[in-house]
Each structure stands twice: as C-alpha cells, then as structure tokens.
Amino acid sequence: ELKVEQNPLFLSMQEGKNYTIYCNYSTTSDRLYWYRQDPGKSLESLFVLLSNGAVKQEGRLMASLDTKARLSTLHITAAVHDLSATYFCAVDMANNAGNMLTFGGGTRLMVKP
Amino acid sequence: DAGVIQSPRHEVTEMGQEVTLRCKPISGHNSLFWYRQTMMRGLELLIYFNNNVPIDDSGMPEDRFSAKMPNASFSTLKIQPSEPRDSAVYFCASSFRGLDSAKNIQYFGAGTRLSVL
C-alpha cells in the first residue's frame, strides 16, 4: 500500500522567511503533484513533477523531485501572507491502470505579517 | 470551460435519509474521481471511473455508498442510509488520460459539504 507522508503538518512563519515542506512516499513512482487548498475551497494544481531531478518554479514556490530517495520538496522563498493555505502532495503509483492519486496529510501554512 | 461542477454545495440531512451528490466533469475528460475529505482521515479516494466504467471502488467505505456514471458528463455519489459519520466534504475531480498520459492533472470541483444530523 502506498503511503505518502508530509512534514511538517503545520507551519507558522514570518513574512520574508524561507522554508521547505517535505513529502516522502513509500513505493516507486515517477509522477508527483502539488496542490494548494485555501480554507473552505477546492484543491488547485500547482506543480506536476514527472521525472527524477525535475524542478518546477512558480513565483515564490519551487518544487523538486528525487525519485531515488522517494522525496519531493516544496520550497518557499521570502514568504508572503497570500501563500497561507494548506499544501498537499499527491503521488501517482507507477504502472497503475489509471492516475489514481494518494494524497499526503497536508501542510497547513500560516504566514504572519 | 466552467471546470468541474458539483451540486449541491451544501447538504444538511438527518440520519437515515438518502443523499445524492452530483458531478459534471470537464468536457473531454475521460476519468472521474470521487474523494472524501475529513479532518481525521484527510483526503481519501472513494471511487474512480475511466470512460464511464468504474475501475477501482476499493475506497468506498460501505455498501451504503454507491456511485454511477451513466454518461461522460454526469456522475452521482449516493449514500443510503446516511449516518452522522458520513459528514465530510465530498470532492469530484476529473482528468484526461490519453496516449500522452504524462500529466494526468486532476481538476477538482468546489466540493459538497455534507452534514448528517
């Protein structure tokens, strides 16, 4: 059974600081997704990482994937209040019949002024 | 495109009643997913359809839950009878799975917040 673990589960940080969210998964996969969820809202796709060493950046967020270590990171640079949300990673199990995703527990990020 | 459309947005019902949640996927997508989100269990995949055919329903918690996809543009998730522990936010998501399945991004609807009293 595929397990996806994120840490930390909760992160409170000051504006302007940097931090990294970690996503570990238990079985082979070469597709990993990051989503953002604002309180009471739906999930919004942020990044798709498709191969070992993949790096994607959008604004103050940068995601990377190390398939050998079964690890993805979401790095936040110079955080701003608008980044406050819950961030989920999701793993697509290799060789499955469809793109069934297993989600991590989420990291709730609060950026304080 | 309007995105994935779910209805109702909120549902409050009494224990024992039947509840039907509805989903319209993005036009052209051929995969549809039903998820349940709770504080305790996080985001769980309930069932997955590909080309209107249920592929994996191992996440459906009990026989009280059933899902159908009669055509490419409509799906329902039914709970009968409902119980208080079914209270959660239910999301529908859709994606396109084709020959170039590299991305397979799932797009989520706004969700249905279900409260069973």
Short mmCIF file of C-alpha atoms in Angstrom, two decimals:
data_model
loop_
_atom_site.label_atom_id
_atom_site.label_comp_id
_atom_site.label_asym_id
_atom_site.label_seq_id
_atom_site.Cartn_x
_atom_site.Cartn_y
_atom_site.Cartn_z
CA GLU A 1 0.00 0.00 0.00
CA LEU A 2 1.36 3.39 -1.00
CA LYS A 3 1.87 5.77 1.90
CA VAL A 4 2.54 9.47 1.49
CA GLU A 5 3.78 11.48 4.43
CA GLN A 6 4.24 15.22 4.64
CA ASN A 7 6.06 17.23 7.23
CA PRO A 8 5.57 19.46 8.92
CA LEU A 9 1.82 19.18 9.31
CA PHE A 10 1.60 22.76 10.46
CA LEU A 11 3.95 25.63 9.75
CA SER A 12 3.75 29.15 11.07
CA MET A 13 6.28 31.52 9.61
CA GLN A 14 7.04 35.18 9.31
CA GLU A 15 6.80 37.07 6.08
CA GLY A 16 10.10 37.23 4.27
CA LYS A 17 11.39 33.92 5.63
CA ASN A 18 12.26 30.77 3.69
CA TYR A 19 11.10 27.26 4.47
CA THR A 20 10.76 23.80 2.96
CA ILE A 21 7.89 21.31 3.09
CA TYR A 22 8.80 17.65 2.66
CA CYS A 23 6.84 14.86 1.03
CA ASN A 24 8.01 11.25 1.41
CA TYR A 25 6.36 8.29 -0.26
CA SER A 26 6.77 4.58 0.19
CA THR A 27 6.76 2.95 -3.26
CA THR A 28 8.14 3.62 -6.70
CA SER A 29 6.57 6.48 -8.56
CA ASP A 30 7.68 8.92 -11.21
CA ARG A 31 4.76 11.33 -11.02
CA LEU A 32 4.17 13.65 -8.16
CA TYR A 33 1.74 16.53 -7.83
CA TRP A 34 1.49 19.51 -5.52
CA TYR A 35 -1.86 21.11 -4.77
CA ARG A 36 -2.94 24.14 -2.79
CA GLN A 37 -6.19 24.39 -0.82
CA ASP A 38 -7.47 27.64 0.70
CA PRO A 39 -9.81 27.31 3.70
CA GLY A 40 -13.25 26.15 2.62
CA LYS A 41 -12.17 25.96 -1.01
CA SER A 42 -11.25 23.34 -3.55
CA LEU A 43 -7.82 22.00 -4.46
CA GLU A 44 -5.81 23.86 -7.08
CA SER A 45 -3.00 22.21 -9.02
CA LEU A 46 0.39 23.89 -8.52
CA PHE A 47 3.05 21.60 -9.97
CA VAL A 48 3.44 18.31 -11.77
CA LEU A 49 6.82 16.60 -11.43
CA LEU A 50 7.36 13.84 -13.94
CA SER A 51 10.91 12.58 -13.60
CA ASN A 52 13.83 12.26 -11.26
CA GLY A 53 15.51 15.59 -10.75
CA ALA A 54 12.54 17.57 -12.03
CA VAL A 55 12.32 21.11 -10.71
CA LYS A 56 9.44 23.49 -11.24
CA GLN A 57 9.14 27.08 -10.06
CA GLU A 58 6.25 29.50 -9.90
CA GLY A 59 6.75 32.77 -8.12
CA ARG A 60 7.95 32.15 -4.57
CA LEU A 61 7.34 28.39 -4.75
CA MET A 62 9.75 25.81 -6.10
CA ALA A 63 9.11 22.07 -6.18
CA SER A 64 11.60 19.28 -6.80
CA LEU A 65 11.51 15.51 -7.08
CA ASP A 66 14.08 12.86 -6.16
CA THR A 67 12.59 9.51 -7.16
CA LYS A 68 15.52 7.54 -5.78
CA ALA A 69 15.00 8.99 -2.33
CA ARG A 70 11.21 8.95 -2.84
CA LEU A 71 11.15 12.55 -1.76
CA SER A 72 9.69 15.78 -3.05
CA THR A 73 10.19 19.20 -1.57
CA LEU A 74 8.22 22.41 -1.84
CA HIS A 75 10.45 25.38 -1.06
CA ILE A 76 9.00 28.73 -0.10
CA THR A 77 11.15 31.78 -0.68
CA ALA A 78 10.50 35.08 1.08
CA ALA A 79 7.03 34.07 2.21
CA VAL A 80 4.11 36.49 1.89
CA HIS A 81 0.72 36.36 3.58
CA ASP A 82 -1.02 35.32 0.34
CA LEU A 83 0.78 31.98 0.49
CA SER A 84 -1.17 30.99 3.61
CA ALA A 85 -3.03 27.80 2.68
CA THR A 86 -2.81 24.03 3.03
CA TYR A 87 -0.43 22.34 0.63
CA PHE A 88 -0.84 18.72 -0.40
CA CYS A 89 1.47 16.44 -2.29
CA ALA A 90 -0.02 13.51 -4.17
CA VAL A 91 1.69 10.52 -5.70
CA ASP A 92 0.61 8.61 -8.78
CA MET A 93 1.59 4.99 -8.36
CA ALA A 94 3.74 3.74 -11.21
CA ASN A 95 2.17 1.29 -13.65
CA ASN A 96 -1.33 1.62 -12.34
CA ALA A 97 -4.28 1.41 -14.67
CA GLY A 98 -5.20 4.99 -14.18
CA ASN A 99 -3.90 8.05 -12.48
CA MET A 100 -5.07 7.19 -9.01
CA LEU A 101 -3.51 9.61 -6.58
CA THR A 102 -2.61 9.02 -2.98
CA PHE A 103 -2.51 12.28 -1.04
CA GLY A 104 -0.33 13.26 1.86
CA GLY A 105 -1.94 14.61 5.01
CA GLY A 106 -1.30 18.21 4.01
CA THR A 107 0.83 21.00 5.45
CA ARG A 108 -1.10 23.95 6.81
CA LEU A 109 0.97 27.06 6.23
CA MET A 110 0.31 30.32 8.05
CA VAL A 111 2.39 33.33 7.07
CA LYS A 112 2.26 36.11 9.62
CA PRO A 113 2.95 39.75 8.78
CA ASP B 1 -14.59 25.84 -19.55
CA ALA B 2 -16.61 26.06 -16.36
CA GLY B 3 -14.49 23.47 -14.63
CA VAL B 4 -15.81 20.56 -12.62
CA ILE B 5 -19.28 21.38 -11.34
CA GLN B 6 -20.67 19.82 -8.18
CA SER B 7 -24.10 20.13 -6.62
CA PRO B 8 -25.35 20.82 -4.10
CA ARG B 9 -22.65 22.92 -2.43
CA HIS B 10 -24.09 22.22 0.99
CA GLU B 11 -26.38 19.45 2.18
CA VAL B 12 -27.83 19.03 5.63
CA THR B 13 -29.83 15.89 6.26
CA GLU B 14 -30.98 13.65 9.03
CA MET B 15 -29.58 10.26 9.83
CA GLY B 16 -31.21 7.54 7.76
CA GLN B 17 -32.05 9.76 4.80
CA GLU B 18 -30.76 9.18 1.30
CA VAL B 19 -28.24 11.68 -0.02
CA THR B 20 -27.27 12.13 -3.68
CA LEU B 21 -24.29 14.20 -4.72
CA ARG B 22 -23.82 15.22 -8.33
CA CYS B 23 -20.86 15.97 -10.52
CA LYS B 24 -20.34 17.25 -14.05
CA PRO B 25 -16.72 16.73 -15.19
CA ILE B 26 -14.81 18.97 -17.54
CA SER B 27 -15.87 18.36 -21.11
CA GLY B 28 -13.48 15.99 -22.88
CA HIS B 29 -12.11 14.45 -19.72
CA ASN B 30 -12.38 10.68 -19.55
CA SER B 31 -11.51 9.99 -15.92
CA LEU B 32 -13.60 10.93 -12.92
CA PHE B 33 -12.80 10.60 -9.23
CA TRP B 34 -14.81 10.93 -6.01
CA TYR B 35 -12.93 11.92 -2.85
CA ARG B 36 -13.95 12.48 0.74
CA GLN B 37 -12.14 14.95 3.00
CA THR B 38 -12.32 14.97 6.79
CA MET B 39 -10.09 16.37 9.48
CA MET B 40 -9.43 12.93 10.90
CA ARG B 41 -8.73 10.99 7.71
CA GLY B 42 -7.62 13.67 5.28
CA LEU B 43 -8.37 13.27 1.59
CA GLU B 44 -9.48 9.77 0.61
CA LEU B 45 -10.20 8.41 -2.86
CA LEU B 46 -13.58 6.66 -2.86
CA ILE B 47 -14.01 5.54 -6.45
CA TYR B 48 -12.51 6.12 -9.88
CA PHE B 49 -14.14 5.88 -13.32
CA ASN B 50 -12.42 5.67 -16.67
CA ASN B 51 -14.56 6.12 -19.79
CA ASN B 52 -17.66 5.89 -17.56
CA VAL B 53 -16.64 2.48 -16.20
CA PRO B 54 -15.83 2.06 -12.50
CA ILE B 55 -12.20 0.94 -12.30
CA ASP B 56 -11.50 0.93 -8.57
CA ASP B 57 -14.05 1.27 -5.79
CA SER B 58 -11.88 -0.10 -3.01
CA GLY B 59 -12.13 3.21 -1.19
CA MET B 60 -15.90 3.10 -0.88
CA PRO B 61 -16.40 2.70 2.86
CA GLU B 62 -19.52 0.54 2.96
CA ASP B 63 -22.38 -0.81 0.92
CA ARG B 64 -24.30 2.27 1.91
CA PHE B 65 -22.20 4.15 -0.65
CA SER B 66 -22.74 3.76 -4.38
CA ALA B 67 -21.60 5.71 -7.42
CA LYS B 68 -22.70 5.78 -11.01
CA MET B 69 -21.57 7.42 -14.20
CA PRO B 70 -24.33 6.94 -16.78
CA ASN B 71 -22.57 9.11 -19.37
CA ALA B 72 -19.40 11.10 -19.89
CA SER B 73 -20.85 14.31 -18.49
CA PHE B 74 -22.53 13.19 -15.27
CA SER B 75 -21.83 11.18 -12.15
CA THR B 76 -23.60 10.64 -8.85
CA LEU B 77 -22.48 9.50 -5.43
CA LYS B 78 -25.30 8.17 -3.28
CA ILE B 79 -25.36 7.40 0.42
CA GLN B 80 -28.30 5.37 1.66
CA PRO B 81 -28.94 5.40 4.56
CA SER B 82 -26.77 8.28 5.71
CA GLU B 83 -25.09 8.34 9.12
CA PRO B 84 -23.51 11.19 11.13
CA ARG B 85 -20.02 9.76 10.48
CA ASP B 86 -20.58 10.40 6.78
CA SER B 87 -20.35 14.14 7.44
CA ALA B 88 -17.47 15.43 5.33
CA VAL B 89 -16.64 17.43 2.23
CA TYR B 90 -17.01 15.34 -0.90
CA PHE B 91 -14.97 16.35 -3.93
CA CYS B 92 -15.31 15.27 -7.51
CA ALA B 93 -12.30 15.57 -9.82
CA SER B 94 -11.75 14.86 -13.49
CA SER B 95 -8.77 14.41 -15.76
CA PHE B 96 -7.86 13.37 -19.27
CA ARG B 97 -5.95 10.15 -19.62
CA GLY B 98 -4.68 9.63 -23.15
CA LEU B 99 -1.70 8.24 -25.03
CA ASP B 100 0.44 11.00 -23.65
CA SER B 101 -0.51 10.39 -20.07
CA ALA B 102 2.43 12.28 -18.71
CA LYS B 103 0.45 14.88 -16.91
CA ASN B 104 -2.94 13.49 -15.91
CA ILE B 105 -3.65 16.52 -13.78
CA GLN B 106 -6.82 16.12 -11.78
CA TYR B 107 -9.06 19.18 -11.63
CA PHE B 108 -11.26 19.41 -8.58
CA GLY B 109 -14.77 20.72 -8.17
CA ALA B 110 -15.75 23.09 -5.38
CA GLY B 111 -16.99 20.22 -3.23
CA THR B 112 -20.19 19.35 -1.40
CA ARG B 113 -20.20 19.90 2.35
CA LEU B 114 -22.42 17.20 3.83
CA SER B 115 -23.74 17.34 7.37
CA VAL B 116 -25.72 14.37 8.67
CA LEU B 117 -27.51 15.16 11.91
#
